[in-house]
Amino acid sequence: MQGLMMDRALTIHSILDYAERNHGQREIVSVTADNPCHRYTYSDAFARTKQLANALSSLGARMGDRIGTLAWNDHRHFEIYYASSCNGMVCHTINPRLFEQQLIYIINHAEDKVLFTDPAFIPLLEQLATKLDELPILVVLSDKANMPKSGSLKLICYETLLEGESPQIDWPDFGEDTAAALCYTSGTTGNPKGVLFSHRSTLLHAYAVALPDVFNLSTRDSVLPVVPMFHACAWGIPYAAPLVGAKLVFPGPKMADGATLHNLMESEQVTLALGVPTVWLALLDYLRINDLKLTTLNRTVVGGAACPSSIMDEFRETFGVTTHHAWGMTELSPLGTLNSPNSEWSELNTEQRAQQRLKQGRGICGINLKIVDENNNELPWDGVAFGALKVRGPWVCSDYFKLESESSAHHADGWFDTGDVASIDEQGFLKIVDRSKDLIKSGGEWISSVELENIAMTHPGVQEAAVIGIADEKWTERPLLVVVPKNGADVDTSDLLMHFDGKIAKWSIPEKALLVAELPHTATGKISKMQLRQQVKSG
Ligand code: AMP
């Protein structure tokens, strides 16, 4: 028997309609290249969104066309998200930090019809232009007064494009499975792969992340996504914030600037900020050096890479801010799990609670998790057994966009193989042991690089740490610790290695450590172990 409920498509328009009607006066504040503090409301934003949607049609963009963005987090990028998707087009966010070859591949593969770019990326586009199969129509995210010049490219000014366009629109009618956004993930081998989010998956993900035990979002929040809008749609914040009417604060090109982040947090009364661990290391450093406080921030969400306990401890003890560890992947829109305490935690002692906090958290309702051994047999949720992590759910990608060859991550059994290795405890808390290719096999035993890094980060002189496996004749592989010392700290390698004593099994403690001025990072701000391995190999 069928239910008797209205068949209304789950599309992104519903977020726009809701926020416009119910939270029209909530603010969106942005730092942009042409304005250090742009301020307007959801009403203003969505009126301009409709002007932009009309402008896209005037430029000749049609349903299904990819609309590229090379842009930081700001209000114009937000407008493009909605104008393209609600118009039946696909918002294709591009990570400007990728290598030139990857950018060329991605833009060619996506066949972007229009490309919106921040002024700062014009020199990059001038370099890429001749190598692209077809040059998209280029629109610069700027006002007229600050338009950059280009000798070789024809550039349209964003604000001029909007002028004269109507803020009225009849959105086209389409189904909830229509593609809404596209984001490429850059694996360590092969070409980047496109994850194509639908309206349905985006809306369901937005509802899910707003839940109390996930981002716990409400209209009383002021949210600062430091995670870029080109990194898995800033973890869904541009959709989830208007879905509850939360204020949005965008740091623009100043993502990595401690002073800007602190100023925004204080002046805009930010309550929630989200980002990868590297960003928080930089901010905490800045706060420490300048003896500053955070008066309104009450929680951060840290994900994209394992969050060291040192970040959680400093946020909590010095600033009274709770850190929630989250795990996800672009392929999961991106959120899969988030760590928030359950009632059983009240029975844990301080050390047990600290261990539990470090885990990546429980699966969100809608996402199924399982861990399997090498024969695909499911392993128990006992907090001890670990194996390949597989997931499925309505916001998990079922295939990659226009992939030339079959993806081994999608198997016939309907589960997506994440490439991560994990354990899950009796209460459902996931612990990422490692990326499968980063696990170290030594004397037949597995060593988790993540666990060693966590311990290294508790040393008072360590700013950042990475552990990689290096070939060893006797043991196959041994862990090598690579450390960036804190500014001015007098760190010595034997002291660093002694720091592991008593904290982990003796055989898994590294024998060697290197001190370096900096570690290589990926385009999304994570430590690049692939590059680090190459650097160590080449001495
Ligand atoms: P991306 O698609 O670029 O966001 O990368 C996803 C990958 O980042 C995952 O498969 C994990 O290997 C890693 N990752 C994300 N969040 C965490 C976390 N909290 N702890 C450890 N690894 C993480």
Short mmCIF file of C-alpha atoms and ligand atoms in Angstrom, two decimals, residues 185 231 302-306 325-331 360 418 420 432 435 524 526, ligand 1:
data_model
loop_
_atom_site.label_atom_id
_atom_site.label_comp_id
_atom_site.label_asym_id
_atom_site.label_seq_id
_atom_site.Cartn_x
_atom_site.Cartn_y
_atom_site.Cartn_z
CA THR A 185 38.30 14.86 -5.43
CA HIS A 231 35.97 21.66 -0.44
CA VAL A 302 37.17 19.71 13.01
CA GLY A 303 37.40 17.21 10.19
CA GLY A 304 39.05 16.41 6.89
CA ALA A 305 41.99 14.90 8.78
CA ALA A 306 42.49 13.46 12.25
CA HIS A 325 35.55 15.66 15.67
CA ALA A 326 33.88 14.78 12.36
CA TRP A 327 34.68 12.37 9.57
CA GLY A 328 33.58 12.53 5.97
CA MET A 329 34.56 12.50 2.35
CA THR A 330 33.61 14.50 -0.73
CA GLU A 331 31.86 11.28 -1.85
CA GLN A 360 35.41 10.50 14.76
CA THR A 418 36.00 4.61 1.60
CA ASP A 420 39.85 4.25 5.23
CA ILE A 432 39.69 6.06 11.89
CA ARG A 435 43.99 5.78 5.44
CA THR A 524 42.56 21.11 0.92
CA LYS A 526 45.79 18.34 4.88
P1 AMP B 1 38.15 14.60 1.16
O1 AMP B 1 37.25 13.93 0.22
O2 AMP B 1 39.21 15.41 0.49
O3 AMP B 1 37.43 15.38 2.19
O4 AMP B 1 38.98 13.47 1.94
C1 AMP B 1 38.34 12.44 2.64
C2 AMP B 1 39.33 11.70 3.47
O5 AMP B 1 39.88 12.53 4.50
C3 AMP B 1 38.74 10.51 4.23
O6 AMP B 1 38.60 9.38 3.43
C4 AMP B 1 39.73 10.33 5.36
O7 AMP B 1 40.86 9.59 4.94
C5 AMP B 1 40.17 11.75 5.65
N1 AMP B 1 39.43 12.26 6.81
C6 AMP B 1 38.36 13.06 6.83
N2 AMP B 1 37.99 13.36 8.08
C7 AMP B 1 38.86 12.72 8.90
C8 AMP B 1 39.01 12.63 10.32
N3 AMP B 1 38.23 13.29 11.16
N4 AMP B 1 40.01 11.85 10.79
C9 AMP B 1 40.83 11.19 9.97
N5 AMP B 1 40.76 11.25 8.63
C10 AMP B 1 39.78 12.01 8.09
#
